[in-house]
């Protein structure tokens, strides 16, 4: 009798993987015909890692595969090459440059540099050779050349970093080596001109320095010396207060130094200098129409101004706003004095007899100014006054960033060094430090002028 086709022995249904019983011709779950299950294909030999087959292969697959060497012929294992060591191409399809292995006698490289190229876990990322230091970045301090050789490279960009002293400062004000933001040029300024000196500092709370100053010395028509100082304080609630103070101080200083040698009386020269400063600040309000459209509610640039002219026998002061001038005698035998009156709410209250000075300056409205330089000033009233001190001393010209911490004339005299008349720059630094030690809530600017004006060529000792 004919035999039924031999059923393929399977334990699970090829269709639904339901367990089967021996002798089943159909799946009890899905009805799959188990007689059509194909026979398993012939097994192919597994190729071992060295490419050799464990047994003979069918004739159609016979290939003369190379067999890897087990040794280098001298009893040592054959060297194994990582894939990264084989020739390759970059992302553009160009061949990667080959990197020859180091000779055994090559001296070891510095660990810090080696770590940039060598692998630590059997992997090496080959890439085109890179310099140890990038051209735009100054070398690290530990590997920097001698200062004499490093100075030209660091200075090529104009300034050297104040933090690491090795990197160049880029156009944005950051060190190309360590990334530190550099202090702005106006954050701290010092200048000495003949016997006069001035120091300005940003303070501890403000983001920028909105003060500015101008100091200089000249000669009167009769040959007598004259010293000039102008100090300006930008109005923070106005637009571009730092530009306003800078423009005013420069214009007033240039006006004084130009008028005094021509024989203009110092008091008249001071009055004209304040007007010149006012014109300079007013010119800043002429902004492009696009700027006004973007910020239509901003105030015009504005600042205060105070100045002094010292000659052989005359002291002239001028001001608009709440910056001040103090007189401090050198021998401290006579009382010091404040030579200006504030254009402020507090001063008006005191002048009207409505409040005492202590009460007025304790009020939160005390420092609201009633006079300033700027296109939106109500009416410009330059104040000037002349004095003839009977003894040597020093003239202190300052913003409220200083006198807030030494308000009375006696407090200012106590903070002023005894040798201020012969060491004005040092003494100006001391006074700025006094304000910073007190809290430095505002920008601090002070100029010192000895009285009488010493002969030309005399300066700080």
PDB file of C-alpha atoms in Angstrom, residues 186-288:
ATOM      1  CA  UNK A 186      36.766 103.744  32.394  1.00  0.00           C
ATOM      2  CA  UNK A 187      36.235 101.343  35.289  1.00  0.00           C
ATOM      3  CA  UNK A 188      39.297 102.848  36.941  1.00  0.00           C
ATOM      4  CA  UNK A 189      41.114 105.909  35.640  1.00  0.00           C
ATOM      5  CA  UNK A 190      44.028 107.874  37.023  1.00  0.00           C
ATOM      6  CA  UNK A 191      45.758 110.947  35.668  1.00  0.00           C
ATOM      7  CA  UNK A 192      48.417 113.314  36.899  1.00  0.00           C
ATOM      8  CA  UNK A 193      49.063 116.643  35.196  1.00  0.00           C
ATOM      9  CA  UNK A 194      51.696 118.801  36.832  1.00  0.00           C
ATOM     10  CA  UNK A 195      50.650 119.413  40.439  1.00  0.00           C
ATOM     11  CA  UNK A 196      47.063 118.216  39.844  1.00  0.00           C
ATOM     12  CA  UNK A 197      45.848 114.623  39.957  1.00  0.00           C
ATOM     13  CA  UNK A 198      42.534 112.808  39.612  1.00  0.00           C
ATOM     14  CA  UNK A 199      41.233 109.277  40.163  1.00  0.00           C
ATOM     15  CA  UNK A 200      37.888 107.822  39.077  1.00  0.00           C
ATOM     16  CA  UNK A 201      36.498 104.394  39.944  1.00  0.00           C
ATOM     17  CA  UNK A 202      33.368 102.482  38.967  1.00  0.00           C
ATOM     18  CA  UNK A 203      32.613 101.653  42.591  1.00  0.00           C
ATOM     19  CA  UNK A 204      31.264  98.391  43.955  1.00  0.00           C
ATOM     20  CA  UNK A 205      27.621  98.487  42.890  1.00  0.00           C
ATOM     21  CA  UNK A 206      27.431 100.098  39.442  1.00  0.00           C
ATOM     22  CA  UNK A 207      27.901  98.166  36.207  1.00  0.00           C
ATOM     23  CA  UNK A 208      29.825 101.009  34.566  1.00  0.00           C
ATOM     24  CA  UNK A 209      31.567 104.259  35.443  1.00  0.00           C
ATOM     25  CA  UNK A 210      29.421 107.245  34.489  1.00  0.00           C
ATOM     26  CA  UNK A 211      31.872 109.787  35.929  1.00  0.00           C
ATOM     27  CA  UNK A 212      34.572 111.591  33.981  1.00  0.00           C
ATOM     28  CA  UNK A 213      37.241 114.182  34.709  1.00  0.00           C
ATOM     29  CA  UNK A 214      39.762 116.475  33.083  1.00  0.00           C
ATOM     30  CA  UNK A 215      42.887 117.911  34.713  1.00  0.00           C
ATOM     31  CA  UNK A 216      45.578 120.133  33.275  1.00  0.00           C
ATOM     32  CA  UNK A 217      47.966 122.968  33.902  1.00  0.00           C
ATOM     33  CA  UNK A 218      48.821 126.074  31.902  1.00  0.00           C
ATOM     34  CA  UNK A 219      50.484 129.476  32.216  1.00  0.00           C
ATOM     35  CA  UNK A 220      48.781 132.863  32.480  1.00  0.00           C
ATOM     36  CA  UNK A 221      49.905 135.787  30.304  1.00  0.00           C
ATOM     37  CA  UNK A 222      52.135 137.093  33.139  1.00  0.00           C
ATOM     38  CA  UNK A 223      53.897 133.721  33.405  1.00  0.00           C
ATOM     39  CA  UNK A 224      52.125 132.653  36.594  1.00  0.00           C
ATOM     40  CA  UNK A 225      51.061 128.986  36.732  1.00  0.00           C
ATOM     41  CA  UNK A 226      47.428 127.860  36.703  1.00  0.00           C
ATOM     42  CA  UNK A 227      45.955 124.440  37.437  1.00  0.00           C
ATOM     43  CA  UNK A 228      42.559 123.231  36.221  1.00  0.00           C
ATOM     44  CA  UNK A 229      40.279 120.358  37.226  1.00  0.00           C
ATOM     45  CA  UNK A 230      36.819 119.432  35.931  1.00  0.00           C
ATOM     46  CA  UNK A 231      34.735 116.573  37.386  1.00  0.00           C
ATOM     47  CA  UNK A 232      31.433 115.415  35.850  1.00  0.00           C
ATOM     48  CA  UNK A 233      28.841 112.924  37.085  1.00  0.00           C
ATOM     49  CA  UNK A 234      26.448 111.378  34.559  1.00  0.00           C
ATOM     50  CA  UNK A 235      22.750 111.382  35.429  1.00  0.00           C
ATOM     51  CA  UNK A 236      21.882 107.684  35.602  1.00  0.00           C
ATOM     52  CA  UNK A 237      18.206 108.170  34.746  1.00  0.00           C
ATOM     53  CA  UNK A 238      19.161 109.795  31.442  1.00  0.00           C
ATOM     54  CA  UNK A 239      20.301 108.214  28.206  1.00  0.00           C
ATOM     55  CA  UNK A 240      24.061 107.644  27.763  1.00  0.00           C
ATOM     56  CA  UNK A 241      25.153 109.323  30.999  1.00  0.00           C
ATOM     57  CA  UNK A 242      28.727 108.136  30.530  1.00  0.00           C
ATOM     58  CA  UNK A 243      28.936 109.852  27.150  1.00  0.00           C
ATOM     59  CA  UNK A 244      27.491 113.035  28.637  1.00  0.00           C
ATOM     60  CA  UNK A 245      30.030 113.243  31.452  1.00  0.00           C
ATOM     61  CA  UNK A 246      32.924 112.517  29.103  1.00  0.00           C
ATOM     62  CA  UNK A 247      31.845 115.138  26.569  1.00  0.00           C
ATOM     63  CA  UNK A 248      31.277 117.770  29.259  1.00  0.00           C
ATOM     64  CA  UNK A 249      34.591 117.208  31.032  1.00  0.00           C
ATOM     65  CA  UNK A 250      36.566 117.378  27.806  1.00  0.00           C
ATOM     66  CA  UNK A 251      34.782 120.474  26.513  1.00  0.00           C
ATOM     67  CA  UNK A 252      35.120 122.375  29.795  1.00  0.00           C
ATOM     68  CA  UNK A 253      38.764 121.412  30.260  1.00  0.00           C
ATOM     69  CA  UNK A 254      39.699 122.441  26.733  1.00  0.00           C
ATOM     70  CA  UNK A 255      37.813 125.726  27.125  1.00  0.00           C
ATOM     71  CA  UNK A 256      39.656 126.633  30.332  1.00  0.00           C
ATOM     72  CA  UNK A 257      43.093 125.675  29.055  1.00  0.00           C
ATOM     73  CA  UNK A 258      42.452 127.742  25.938  1.00  0.00           C
ATOM     74  CA  UNK A 259      41.024 130.833  27.643  1.00  0.00           C
ATOM     75  CA  UNK A 260      43.391 131.298  30.590  1.00  0.00           C
ATOM     76  CA  UNK A 261      46.586 131.831  28.541  1.00  0.00           C
ATOM     77  CA  UNK A 262      44.753 134.494  26.543  1.00  0.00           C
ATOM     78  CA  UNK A 263      44.211 136.572  29.666  1.00  0.00           C
ATOM     79  CA  UNK A 264      40.537 135.755  30.348  1.00  0.00           C
ATOM     80  CA  UNK A 265      39.735 136.223  34.024  1.00  0.00           C
ATOM     81  CA  UNK A 266      39.557 132.768  35.695  1.00  0.00           C
ATOM     82  CA  UNK A 267      35.997 133.334  36.906  1.00  0.00           C
ATOM     83  CA  UNK A 268      34.794 134.362  33.443  1.00  0.00           C
ATOM     84  CA  UNK A 269      36.743 131.469  31.928  1.00  0.00           C
ATOM     85  CA  UNK A 270      34.970 129.064  34.290  1.00  0.00           C
ATOM     86  CA  UNK A 271      31.576 130.477  33.311  1.00  0.00           C
ATOM     87  CA  UNK A 272      32.389 130.075  29.620  1.00  0.00           C
ATOM     88  CA  UNK A 273      33.699 126.563  30.199  1.00  0.00           C
ATOM     89  CA  UNK A 274      30.395 125.480  31.750  1.00  0.00           C
ATOM     90  CA  UNK A 275      28.541 126.853  28.729  1.00  0.00           C
ATOM     91  CA  UNK A 276      30.883 124.989  26.403  1.00  0.00           C
ATOM     92  CA  UNK A 277      30.242 121.781  28.353  1.00  0.00           C
ATOM     93  CA  UNK A 278      26.504 122.372  28.092  1.00  0.00           C
ATOM     94  CA  UNK A 279      26.702 122.703  24.310  1.00  0.00           C
ATOM     95  CA  UNK A 280      28.700 119.484  24.091  1.00  0.00           C
ATOM     96  CA  UNK A 281      26.102 117.557  26.091  1.00  0.00           C
ATOM     97  CA  UNK A 282      23.213 119.085  24.157  1.00  0.00           C
ATOM     98  CA  UNK A 283      24.787 117.886  20.921  1.00  0.00           C
ATOM     99  CA  UNK A 284      24.465 114.289  22.132  1.00  0.00           C
ATOM    100  CA  UNK A 285      20.666 114.615  22.059  1.00  0.00           C
ATOM    101  CA  UNK A 286      20.697 114.945  18.268  1.00  0.00           C
ATOM    102  CA  UNK A 287      20.335 111.210  17.700  1.00  0.00           C
ATOM    103  CA  UNK A 288      19.162 109.622  14.436  1.00  0.00           C
TER     104      UNK A 288
END
